[in-house]
Amino acid sequence: MNIDWEYLIEKIERLMDLSEEFLSRKLADEVDVEPQMSRDHIAFRWNHEGVLEAVAYPDVPDPEDLLGIESILARLRQNTRQFVAGVPANNVLLWGERGTGKSSAVKCLLREFAAQGLRLVELQKEDLYHLPVITRALRPQPFRFLLFCDDLSFDESETGYRELKALLQGGIEAPPPNVLIYATANRRHLLPERFEANTGEAEIHPEEAVSEKLSLSDRFGITLGFYPVTQPQYLAIVRHLAARRELPVAAADLEREALQWALLRGGRSGRVARQFINDLSGRLALEQAERT
């Protein structure tokens, strides 16, 4: 008897994935959120056990360090300002190149708006099944919550995006007025578009398949694009960060080493610039310690 072992293993792995998804959906039924916890902390993490954990040491970047995306930050702050003021605001999708500041743009909002009641809840893609539970727990709280989904995208076999679509728009339950979704992604469309979906080879009505894939990202009221960093922008970020840390390096040497670092990393971005400055700062600090 001939057995297609590759096909069989693939089916077993898929069954295991479905079982894990089912178990994750059953982990949390209801969650109690103490208002005092939101008074004492500004950032939280929803863990895989269905518990809202306070983050004792949140990463809150300085927006002054996010060069080259000033217009994006202004649009994001304006929407967030409306949200904390209790007037209509939109869910936001930040998409684009890796390392261009999407996550930092969201996290830095706490620096300006935490005192006005803004709280950030980090939520992994695997935990989107808990969205109804999370929103029920947060709805009565006297704070404004951003559900932060970082690096969001879905495969065609995943179903967790349906809960996200319902919360964004389209479910029978009205979204909580004190909860918004701010998500980041490396691509504009969160569901993959296959070539056959556009040619009609797999669908009688291929336009409906394409529409289904686009409908998730379209439910975000605001989409902000982050684009590749040019060499002048990259060097400007490097010079800015070096000045902030008061690194004793000649400008020509700084730029030469920064370009070499970017070449070894295979690209330029704000993240690469920060990694270079971290490395340079460490090397200079060790050299200084060895001389004394």
PDB file of C-alpha atoms in Angstrom:
ATOM      1  CA  MET A   1       0.000   0.000   0.000  1.00  0.00           C
ATOM      2  CA  ASN A   2       1.388   3.357  -1.071  1.00  0.00           C
ATOM      3  CA  ILE A   3       1.129   6.050   1.600  1.00  0.00           C
ATOM      4  CA  ASP A   4       1.746   9.703   0.898  1.00  0.00           C
ATOM      5  CA  TRP A   5       3.608  10.392   4.150  1.00  0.00           C
ATOM      6  CA  GLU A   6       4.186  14.049   3.353  1.00  0.00           C
ATOM      7  CA  TYR A   7       0.464  14.610   2.869  1.00  0.00           C
ATOM      8  CA  LEU A   8      -0.356  12.635   6.023  1.00  0.00           C
ATOM      9  CA  ILE A   9       2.119  14.599   8.149  1.00  0.00           C
ATOM     10  CA  GLU A  10       0.729  17.858   6.791  1.00  0.00           C
ATOM     11  CA  LYS A  11      -2.805  16.829   7.787  1.00  0.00           C
ATOM     12  CA  ILE A  12      -1.680  15.797  11.281  1.00  0.00           C
ATOM     13  CA  GLU A  13       0.096  19.118  11.781  1.00  0.00           C
ATOM     14  CA  ARG A  14      -3.036  20.953  10.645  1.00  0.00           C
ATOM     15  CA  LEU A  15      -5.160  18.991  13.123  1.00  0.00           C
ATOM     16  CA  MET A  16      -2.712  19.850  15.878  1.00  0.00           C
ATOM     17  CA  ASP A  17      -2.910  23.522  14.943  1.00  0.00           C
ATOM     18  CA  LEU A  18      -6.712  23.424  15.023  1.00  0.00           C
ATOM     19  CA  SER A  19      -6.634  21.713  18.416  1.00  0.00           C
ATOM     20  CA  GLU A  20      -4.320  24.398  19.771  1.00  0.00           C
ATOM     21  CA  GLU A  21      -6.591  27.112  18.414  1.00  0.00           C
ATOM     22  CA  PHE A  22      -9.618  25.475  20.028  1.00  0.00           C
ATOM     23  CA  LEU A  23      -7.853  25.184  23.381  1.00  0.00           C
ATOM     24  CA  SER A  24      -6.766  28.797  23.244  1.00  0.00           C
ATOM     25  CA  ARG A  25     -10.372  29.833  22.671  1.00  0.00           C
ATOM     26  CA  LYS A  26     -11.478  27.912  25.754  1.00  0.00           C
ATOM     27  CA  LEU A  27      -8.798  29.235  28.081  1.00  0.00           C
ATOM     28  CA  ALA A  28     -10.561  32.435  29.068  1.00  0.00           C
ATOM     29  CA  ASP A  29     -14.284  32.832  29.640  1.00  0.00           C
ATOM     30  CA  GLU A  30     -14.417  36.021  31.680  1.00  0.00           C
ATOM     31  CA  VAL A  31     -11.700  38.269  33.067  1.00  0.00           C
ATOM     32  CA  ASP A  32     -11.959  40.726  35.917  1.00  0.00           C
ATOM     33  CA  VAL A  33      -9.897  43.878  35.513  1.00  0.00           C
ATOM     34  CA  GLU A  34      -9.368  45.915  38.660  1.00  0.00           C
ATOM     35  CA  PRO A  35      -9.523  49.684  37.978  1.00  0.00           C
ATOM     36  CA  GLN A  36      -6.657  50.155  40.434  1.00  0.00           C
ATOM     37  CA  MET A  37      -4.385  48.140  38.144  1.00  0.00           C
ATOM     38  CA  SER A  38      -5.004  50.618  35.339  1.00  0.00           C
ATOM     39  CA  ARG A  39      -4.296  53.488  37.724  1.00  0.00           C
ATOM     40  CA  ASP A  40      -0.969  52.002  38.773  1.00  0.00           C
ATOM     41  CA  HIS A  41       0.216  50.902  35.313  1.00  0.00           C
ATOM     42  CA  ILE A  42       0.041  52.301  31.793  1.00  0.00           C
ATOM     43  CA  ALA A  43       0.906  49.195  29.743  1.00  0.00           C
ATOM     44  CA  PHE A  44      -0.391  45.644  29.806  1.00  0.00           C
ATOM     45  CA  ARG A  45       0.119  42.325  28.068  1.00  0.00           C
ATOM     46  CA  TRP A  46      -2.556  39.724  27.357  1.00  0.00           C
ATOM     47  CA  ASN A  47      -0.850  36.382  27.896  1.00  0.00           C
ATOM     48  CA  HIS A  48      -1.682  33.004  26.364  1.00  0.00           C
ATOM     49  CA  GLU A  49      -3.391  31.859  29.575  1.00  0.00           C
ATOM     50  CA  GLY A  50      -6.038  34.539  29.166  1.00  0.00           C
ATOM     51  CA  VAL A  51      -4.736  36.899  31.853  1.00  0.00           C
ATOM     52  CA  LEU A  52      -4.151  40.637  31.601  1.00  0.00           C
ATOM     53  CA  GLU A  53      -0.666  41.295  33.003  1.00  0.00           C
ATOM     54  CA  ALA A  54       0.694  44.695  33.966  1.00  0.00           C
ATOM     55  CA  VAL A  55       4.017  45.621  32.366  1.00  0.00           C
ATOM     56  CA  ALA A  56       6.215  47.037  35.109  1.00  0.00           C
ATOM     57  CA  TYR A  57       8.838  48.524  32.758  1.00  0.00           C
ATOM     58  CA  PRO A  58       7.154  49.562  29.511  1.00  0.00           C
ATOM     59  CA  ASP A  59       9.205  50.600  26.496  1.00  0.00           C
ATOM     60  CA  VAL A  60       8.119  54.176  25.784  1.00  0.00           C
ATOM     61  CA  PRO A  61      10.264  55.647  22.985  1.00  0.00           C
ATOM     62  CA  ASP A  62      10.917  59.352  22.731  1.00  0.00           C
ATOM     63  CA  PRO A  63       9.112  60.709  19.637  1.00  0.00           C
ATOM     64  CA  GLU A  64      12.018  63.123  19.160  1.00  0.00           C
ATOM     65  CA  ASP A  65      14.103  60.094  18.148  1.00  0.00           C
ATOM     66  CA  LEU A  66      11.684  59.069  15.390  1.00  0.00           C
ATOM     67  CA  LEU A  67      13.029  61.095  12.496  1.00  0.00           C
ATOM     68  CA  GLY A  68      11.565  61.094   9.024  1.00  0.00           C
ATOM     69  CA  ILE A  69       8.023  60.127  10.062  1.00  0.00           C
ATOM     70  CA  GLU A  70       6.915  63.442  11.575  1.00  0.00           C
ATOM     71  CA  SER A  71       3.772  63.716   9.430  1.00  0.00           C
ATOM     72  CA  ILE A  72       2.750  60.169  10.347  1.00  0.00           C
ATOM     73  CA  LEU A  73       3.282  60.875  14.043  1.00  0.00           C
ATOM     74  CA  ALA A  74       1.194  64.037  13.767  1.00  0.00           C
ATOM     75  CA  ARG A  75      -1.709  62.097  12.185  1.00  0.00           C
ATOM     76  CA  LEU A  76      -1.434  59.360  14.805  1.00  0.00           C
ATOM     77  CA  ARG A  77      -1.350  61.865  17.670  1.00  0.00           C
ATOM     78  CA  GLN A  78      -4.381  63.696  16.294  1.00  0.00           C
ATOM     79  CA  ASN A  79      -6.439  60.500  16.166  1.00  0.00           C
ATOM     80  CA  THR A  80      -5.287  59.529  19.661  1.00  0.00           C
ATOM     81  CA  ARG A  81      -6.060  63.004  20.975  1.00  0.00           C
ATOM     82  CA  GLN A  82      -9.634  62.592  19.731  1.00  0.00           C
ATOM     83  CA  PHE A  83      -9.816  59.155  21.346  1.00  0.00           C
ATOM     84  CA  VAL A  84      -8.713  60.238  24.828  1.00  0.00           C
ATOM     85  CA  ALA A  85     -11.029  63.252  24.585  1.00  0.00           C
ATOM     86  CA  GLY A  86     -13.988  60.902  24.161  1.00  0.00           C
ATOM     87  CA  VAL A  87     -14.898  62.056  20.658  1.00  0.00           C
ATOM     88  CA  PRO A  88     -15.020  59.823  17.555  1.00  0.00           C
ATOM     89  CA  ALA A  89     -11.705  58.319  16.451  1.00  0.00           C
ATOM     90  CA  ASN A  90     -10.568  55.517  14.158  1.00  0.00           C
ATOM     91  CA  ASN A  91      -8.777  52.215  14.398  1.00  0.00           C
ATOM     92  CA  VAL A  92      -5.344  52.508  12.792  1.00  0.00           C
ATOM     93  CA  LEU A  93      -3.216  50.206  10.645  1.00  0.00           C
ATOM     94  CA  LEU A  94       0.456  51.141  10.343  1.00  0.00           C
ATOM     95  CA  TRP A  95       2.064  49.214   7.501  1.00  0.00           C
ATOM     96  CA  GLY A  96       5.321  49.220   5.605  1.00  0.00           C
ATOM     97  CA  GLU A  97       9.003  48.391   5.684  1.00  0.00           C
ATOM     98  CA  ARG A  98      10.572  46.585   8.613  1.00  0.00           C
ATOM     99  CA  GLY A  99      12.384  48.731  11.159  1.00  0.00           C
ATOM    100  CA  THR A 100      10.890  52.047  10.041  1.00  0.00           C
ATOM    101  CA  GLY A 101       9.310  52.924  13.391  1.00  0.00           C
ATOM    102  CA  LYS A 102       5.785  51.504  13.225  1.00  0.00           C
ATOM    103  CA  SER A 103       5.810  49.920  16.691  1.00  0.00           C
ATOM    104  CA  SER A 104       7.741  52.830  18.215  1.00  0.00           C
ATOM    105  CA  ALA A 105       5.173  55.262  16.821  1.00  0.00           C
ATOM    106  CA  VAL A 106       2.427  53.471  18.746  1.00  0.00           C
ATOM    107  CA  LYS A 107       4.340  52.970  21.988  1.00  0.00           C
ATOM    108  CA  CYS A 108       5.529  56.573  22.162  1.00  0.00           C
ATOM    109  CA  LEU A 109       1.903  57.724  22.448  1.00  0.00           C
ATOM    110  CA  LEU A 110       2.010  56.723  26.120  1.00  0.00           C
ATOM    111  CA  ARG A 111       4.556  59.461  26.761  1.00  0.00           C
ATOM    112  CA  GLU A 112       2.037  62.134  25.782  1.00  0.00           C
ATOM    113  CA  PHE A 113      -1.343  60.618  26.624  1.00  0.00           C
ATOM    114  CA  ALA A 114      -0.890  58.274  29.611  1.00  0.00           C
ATOM    115  CA  ALA A 115      -1.607  61.148  31.999  1.00  0.00           C
ATOM    116  CA  GLN A 116      -4.903  61.665  30.150  1.00  0.00           C
ATOM    117  CA  GLY A 117      -6.012  58.081  30.755  1.00  0.00           C
ATOM    118  CA  LEU A 118      -4.532  56.248  27.757  1.00  0.00           C
ATOM    119  CA  ARG A 119      -3.484  52.648  28.360  1.00  0.00           C
ATOM    120  CA  LEU A 120      -1.784  50.214  25.974  1.00  0.00           C
ATOM    121  CA  VAL A 121      -2.636  46.493  25.855  1.00  0.00           C
ATOM    122  CA  GLU A 122      -0.292  44.308  23.803  1.00  0.00           C
ATOM    123  CA  LEU A 123      -2.127  41.467  22.113  1.00  0.00           C
ATOM    124  CA  GLN A 124      -0.557  38.691  20.044  1.00  0.00           C
ATOM    125  CA  LYS A 125      -2.166  37.465  16.844  1.00  0.00           C
ATOM    126  CA  GLU A 126      -2.620  34.010  18.394  1.00  0.00           C
ATOM    127  CA  ASP A 127      -4.796  35.540  21.120  1.00  0.00           C
ATOM    128  CA  LEU A 128      -7.284  37.335  18.897  1.00  0.00           C
ATOM    129  CA  TYR A 129      -9.791  34.632  19.785  1.00  0.00           C
ATOM    130  CA  HIS A 130     -10.024  36.348  23.175  1.00  0.00           C
ATOM    131  CA  LEU A 131     -11.120  39.691  21.741  1.00  0.00           C
ATOM    132  CA  PRO A 132     -14.751  39.356  22.888  1.00  0.00           C
ATOM    133  CA  VAL A 133     -13.566  38.527  26.417  1.00  0.00           C
ATOM    134  CA  ILE A 134     -11.048  41.374  26.439  1.00  0.00           C
ATOM    135  CA  THR A 135     -13.506  43.981  25.221  1.00  0.00           C
ATOM    136  CA  ARG A 136     -16.134  42.910  27.757  1.00  0.00           C
ATOM    137  CA  ALA A 137     -13.552  43.309  30.522  1.00  0.00           C
ATOM    138  CA  LEU A 138     -12.350  46.712  29.335  1.00  0.00           C
ATOM    139  CA  ARG A 139     -15.704  48.272  28.411  1.00  0.00           C
ATOM    140  CA  PRO A 140     -16.662  49.393  31.967  1.00  0.00           C
ATOM    141  CA  GLN A 141     -13.172  50.670  32.860  1.00  0.00           C
ATOM    142  CA  PRO A 142     -12.682  54.443  33.322  1.00  0.00           C
ATOM    143  CA  PHE A 143      -9.686  54.526  30.940  1.00  0.00           C
ATOM    144  CA  ARG A 144      -9.056  54.551  27.198  1.00  0.00           C
ATOM    145  CA  PHE A 145      -7.392  51.391  25.861  1.00  0.00           C
ATOM    146  CA  LEU A 146      -5.397  50.842  22.690  1.00  0.00           C
ATOM    147  CA  LEU A 147      -5.215  47.157  21.767  1.00  0.00           C
ATOM    148  CA  PHE A 148      -1.776  46.952  20.186  1.00  0.00           C
ATOM    149  CA  CYS A 149      -1.308  44.112  17.676  1.00  0.00           C
ATOM    150  CA  ASP A 150       2.267  44.138  16.385  1.00  0.00           C
ATOM    151  CA  ASP A 151       3.407  42.519  13.139  1.00  0.00           C
ATOM    152  CA  LEU A 152      -0.082  41.444  12.161  1.00  0.00           C
ATOM    153  CA  SER A 153      -0.792  39.197   9.163  1.00  0.00           C
ATOM    154  CA  PHE A 154      -2.760  36.049   8.496  1.00  0.00           C
ATOM    155  CA  ASP A 155      -2.449  32.928   6.408  1.00  0.00           C
ATOM    156  CA  GLU A 156      -5.467  31.733   4.482  1.00  0.00           C
ATOM    157  CA  SER A 157      -5.899  28.791   6.844  1.00  0.00           C
ATOM    158  CA  GLU A 158      -6.142  31.002   9.937  1.00  0.00           C
ATOM    159  CA  THR A 159      -9.522  32.092  11.234  1.00  0.00           C
ATOM    160  CA  GLY A 160      -8.571  34.463  14.053  1.00  0.00           C
ATOM    161  CA  TYR A 161      -8.953  37.441  11.728  1.00  0.00           C
ATOM    162  CA  ARG A 162     -12.736  37.031  11.859  1.00  0.00           C
ATOM    163  CA  GLU A 163     -12.870  38.203  15.493  1.00  0.00           C
ATOM    164  CA  LEU A 164     -10.753  41.181  14.518  1.00  0.00           C
ATOM    165  CA  LYS A 165     -13.071  42.017  11.625  1.00  0.00           C
ATOM    166  CA  ALA A 166     -16.077  41.866  13.928  1.00  0.00           C
ATOM    167  CA  LEU A 167     -14.490  44.253  16.431  1.00  0.00           C
ATOM    168  CA  LEU A 168     -13.321  46.679  13.761  1.00  0.00           C
ATOM    169  CA  GLN A 169     -16.713  46.785  12.107  1.00  0.00           C
ATOM    170  CA  GLY A 170     -19.378  44.318  11.180  1.00  0.00           C
ATOM    171  CA  GLY A 171     -20.240  42.418  14.365  1.00  0.00           C
ATOM    172  CA  ILE A 172     -23.648  42.516  15.984  1.00  0.00           C
ATOM    173  CA  GLU A 173     -22.169  43.958  19.215  1.00  0.00           C
ATOM    174  CA  ALA A 174     -21.235  47.646  19.224  1.00  0.00           C
ATOM    175  CA  PRO A 175     -17.502  48.178  19.836  1.00  0.00           C
ATOM    176  CA  PRO A 176     -16.630  49.625  23.258  1.00  0.00           C
ATOM    177  CA  PRO A 177     -16.210  53.407  23.027  1.00  0.00           C
ATOM    178  CA  ASN A 178     -13.061  53.206  25.176  1.00  0.00           C
ATOM    179  CA  VAL A 179     -11.230  50.628  23.014  1.00  0.00           C
ATOM    180  CA  LEU A 180      -9.416  51.043  19.697  1.00  0.00           C
ATOM    181  CA  ILE A 181      -7.140  48.761  17.666  1.00  0.00           C
ATOM    182  CA  TYR A 182      -3.731  50.025  16.603  1.00  0.00           C
ATOM    183  CA  ALA A 183      -2.004  47.340  14.511  1.00  0.00           C
ATOM    184  CA  THR A 184       1.277  47.184  12.618  1.00  0.00           C
ATOM    185  CA  ALA A 185       2.035  45.037   9.588  1.00  0.00           C
ATOM    186  CA  ASN A 186       4.739  44.665   6.991  1.00  0.00           C
ATOM    187  CA  ARG A 187       2.190  44.623   4.193  1.00  0.00           C
ATOM    188  CA  ARG A 188      -0.849  46.723   3.354  1.00  0.00           C
ATOM    189  CA  HIS A 189      -3.208  43.761   2.931  1.00  0.00           C
ATOM    190  CA  LEU A 190      -3.275  41.501   5.978  1.00  0.00           C
ATOM    191  CA  LEU A 191      -4.470  38.416   4.089  1.00  0.00           C
ATOM    192  CA  PRO A 192      -2.364  36.977   1.254  1.00  0.00           C
ATOM    193  CA  GLU A 193      -3.475  37.504  -2.318  1.00  0.00           C
ATOM    194  CA  ARG A 194      -2.659  34.556  -4.556  1.00  0.00           C
ATOM    195  CA  PHE A 195      -2.123  34.918  -8.274  1.00  0.00           C
ATOM    196  CA  GLU A 196      -4.878  32.421  -9.018  1.00  0.00           C
ATOM    197  CA  ALA A 197      -7.353  34.595  -7.081  1.00  0.00           C
ATOM    198  CA  ASN A 198      -6.803  37.327  -9.680  1.00  0.00           C
ATOM    199  CA  THR A 199      -6.821  35.081 -12.726  1.00  0.00           C
ATOM    200  CA  GLY A 200      -9.956  33.190 -11.784  1.00  0.00           C
ATOM    201  CA  GLU A 201      -8.379  29.752 -11.892  1.00  0.00           C
ATOM    202  CA  ALA A 202      -9.618  28.788  -8.423  1.00  0.00           C
ATOM    203  CA  GLU A 203     -12.889  30.737  -8.195  1.00  0.00           C
ATOM    204  CA  ILE A 204     -15.958  31.142 -10.354  1.00  0.00           C
ATOM    205  CA  HIS A 205     -16.229  34.698  -8.976  1.00  0.00           C
ATOM    206  CA  PRO A 206     -12.615  35.666  -8.249  1.00  0.00           C
ATOM    207  CA  GLU A 207     -13.568  39.267  -7.460  1.00  0.00           C
ATOM    208  CA  GLU A 208     -15.370  38.010  -4.345  1.00  0.00           C
ATOM    209  CA  ALA A 209     -12.263  36.198  -3.122  1.00  0.00           C
ATOM    210  CA  VAL A 210     -10.177  39.336  -3.620  1.00  0.00           C
ATOM    211  CA  SER A 211     -12.796  41.460  -1.869  1.00  0.00           C
ATOM    212  CA  GLU A 212     -12.726  39.132   1.152  1.00  0.00           C
ATOM    213  CA  LYS A 213      -8.957  39.525   1.428  1.00  0.00           C
ATOM    214  CA  LEU A 214      -9.111  43.314   1.220  1.00  0.00           C
ATOM    215  CA  SER A 215     -12.051  43.704   3.604  1.00  0.00           C
ATOM    216  CA  LEU A 216      -9.977  43.281   6.776  1.00  0.00           C
ATOM    217  CA  SER A 217      -7.498  46.091   6.136  1.00  0.00           C
ATOM    218  CA  ASP A 218     -10.322  48.268   4.785  1.00  0.00           C
ATOM    219  CA  ARG A 219     -11.994  48.131   8.190  1.00  0.00           C
ATOM    220  CA  PHE A 220      -9.229  50.262   9.686  1.00  0.00           C
ATOM    221  CA  GLY A 221     -10.381  53.856   9.422  1.00  0.00           C
ATOM    222  CA  ILE A 222      -6.821  55.141   9.092  1.00  0.00           C
ATOM    223  CA  THR A 223      -3.923  53.437   7.296  1.00  0.00           C
ATOM    224  CA  LEU A 224      -0.454  54.957   7.562  1.00  0.00           C
ATOM    225  CA  GLY A 225       2.331  53.848   5.235  1.00  0.00           C
ATOM    226  CA  PHE A 226       6.001  53.626   6.259  1.00  0.00           C
ATOM    227  CA  TYR A 227       8.413  53.636   3.348  1.00  0.00           C
ATOM    228  CA  PRO A 228      12.099  52.692   2.847  1.00  0.00           C
ATOM    229  CA  VAL A 229      14.652  55.008   4.431  1.00  0.00           C
ATOM    230  CA  THR A 230      16.947  56.852   2.043  1.00  0.00           C
ATOM    231  CA  GLN A 231      20.662  57.152   2.725  1.00  0.00           C
ATOM    232  CA  PRO A 232      20.415  60.843   3.758  1.00  0.00           C
ATOM    233  CA  GLN A 233      17.555  59.988   6.136  1.00  0.00           C
ATOM    234  CA  TYR A 234      19.516  57.068   7.565  1.00  0.00           C
ATOM    235  CA  LEU A 235      22.585  59.216   8.190  1.00  0.00           C
ATOM    236  CA  ALA A 236      20.425  61.948   9.722  1.00  0.00           C
ATOM    237  CA  ILE A 237      19.024  59.425  12.199  1.00  0.00           C
ATOM    238  CA  VAL A 238      22.549  58.203  13.003  1.00  0.00           C
ATOM    239  CA  ARG A 239      23.807  61.755  13.605  1.00  0.00           C
ATOM    240  CA  HIS A 240      20.799  62.550  15.772  1.00  0.00           C
ATOM    241  CA  LEU A 241      21.193  59.479  17.970  1.00  0.00           C
ATOM    242  CA  ALA A 242      24.936  59.995  18.266  1.00  0.00           C
ATOM    243  CA  ALA A 243      24.381  63.587  19.376  1.00  0.00           C
ATOM    244  CA  ARG A 244      21.772  62.496  21.930  1.00  0.00           C
ATOM    245  CA  ARG A 245      24.335  60.129  23.460  1.00  0.00           C
ATOM    246  CA  GLU A 246      27.154  62.663  23.102  1.00  0.00           C
ATOM    247  CA  LEU A 247      29.420  60.173  21.349  1.00  0.00           C
ATOM    248  CA  PRO A 248      32.921  61.548  20.735  1.00  0.00           C
ATOM    249  CA  VAL A 249      33.194  60.558  17.072  1.00  0.00           C
ATOM    250  CA  ALA A 250      34.142  62.684  14.082  1.00  0.00           C
ATOM    251  CA  ALA A 251      31.249  63.177  11.656  1.00  0.00           C
ATOM    252  CA  ALA A 252      33.099  61.598   8.728  1.00  0.00           C
ATOM    253  CA  ASP A 253      34.055  58.521  10.758  1.00  0.00           C
ATOM    254  CA  LEU A 254      30.518  58.223  12.120  1.00  0.00           C
ATOM    255  CA  GLU A 255      28.936  58.257   8.675  1.00  0.00           C
ATOM    256  CA  ARG A 256      31.515  55.887   7.199  1.00  0.00           C
ATOM    257  CA  GLU A 257      30.996  53.308   9.948  1.00  0.00           C
ATOM    258  CA  ALA A 258      27.208  53.736   9.805  1.00  0.00           C
ATOM    259  CA  LEU A 259      27.163  53.004   6.065  1.00  0.00           C
ATOM    260  CA  GLN A 260      29.378  49.957   6.538  1.00  0.00           C
ATOM    261  CA  TRP A 261      27.021  48.712   9.269  1.00  0.00           C
ATOM    262  CA  ALA A 262      23.993  49.160   7.007  1.00  0.00           C
ATOM    263  CA  LEU A 263      25.774  47.331   4.175  1.00  0.00           C
ATOM    264  CA  LEU A 264      26.476  44.360   6.451  1.00  0.00           C
ATOM    265  CA  ARG A 265      22.856  44.372   7.643  1.00  0.00           C
ATOM    266  CA  GLY A 266      21.549  44.426   4.093  1.00  0.00           C
ATOM    267  CA  GLY A 267      19.528  47.619   4.345  1.00  0.00           C
ATOM    268  CA  ARG A 268      18.908  50.995   5.953  1.00  0.00           C
ATOM    269  CA  SER A 269      16.227  51.762   8.532  1.00  0.00           C
ATOM    270  CA  GLY A 270      15.724  53.534  11.823  1.00  0.00           C
ATOM    271  CA  ARG A 271      16.135  50.194  13.590  1.00  0.00           C
ATOM    272  CA  VAL A 272      19.461  49.554  11.875  1.00  0.00           C
ATOM    273  CA  ALA A 273      20.607  53.054  12.849  1.00  0.00           C
ATOM    274  CA  ARG A 274      19.737  52.442  16.510  1.00  0.00           C
ATOM    275  CA  GLN A 275      21.491  49.077  16.454  1.00  0.00           C
ATOM    276  CA  PHE A 276      24.601  50.715  15.022  1.00  0.00           C
ATOM    277  CA  ILE A 277      24.566  53.430  17.691  1.00  0.00           C
ATOM    278  CA  ASN A 278      24.117  50.791  20.410  1.00  0.00           C
ATOM    279  CA  ASP A 279      27.140  48.907  19.099  1.00  0.00           C
ATOM    280  CA  LEU A 280      29.225  52.065  18.761  1.00  0.00           C
ATOM    281  CA  SER A 281      28.239  53.267  22.239  1.00  0.00           C
ATOM    282  CA  GLY A 282      29.251  49.932  23.742  1.00  0.00           C
ATOM    283  CA  ARG A 283      32.607  49.868  21.962  1.00  0.00           C
ATOM    284  CA  LEU A 284      33.446  53.417  23.019  1.00  0.00           C
ATOM    285  CA  ALA A 285      32.397  52.737  26.613  1.00  0.00           C
ATOM    286  CA  LEU A 286      34.658  49.655  26.802  1.00  0.00           C
ATOM    287  CA  GLU A 287      37.562  51.566  25.290  1.00  0.00           C
ATOM    288  CA  GLN A 288      37.078  54.318  27.865  1.00  0.00           C
ATOM    289  CA  ALA A 289      36.929  51.792  30.719  1.00  0.00           C
ATOM    290  CA  GLU A 290      40.090  50.039  29.543  1.00  0.00           C
ATOM    291  CA  ARG A 291      42.020  53.308  29.443  1.00  0.00           C
ATOM    292  CA  THR A 292      41.128  54.189  33.044  1.00  0.00           C
TER     293      THR A 292
END
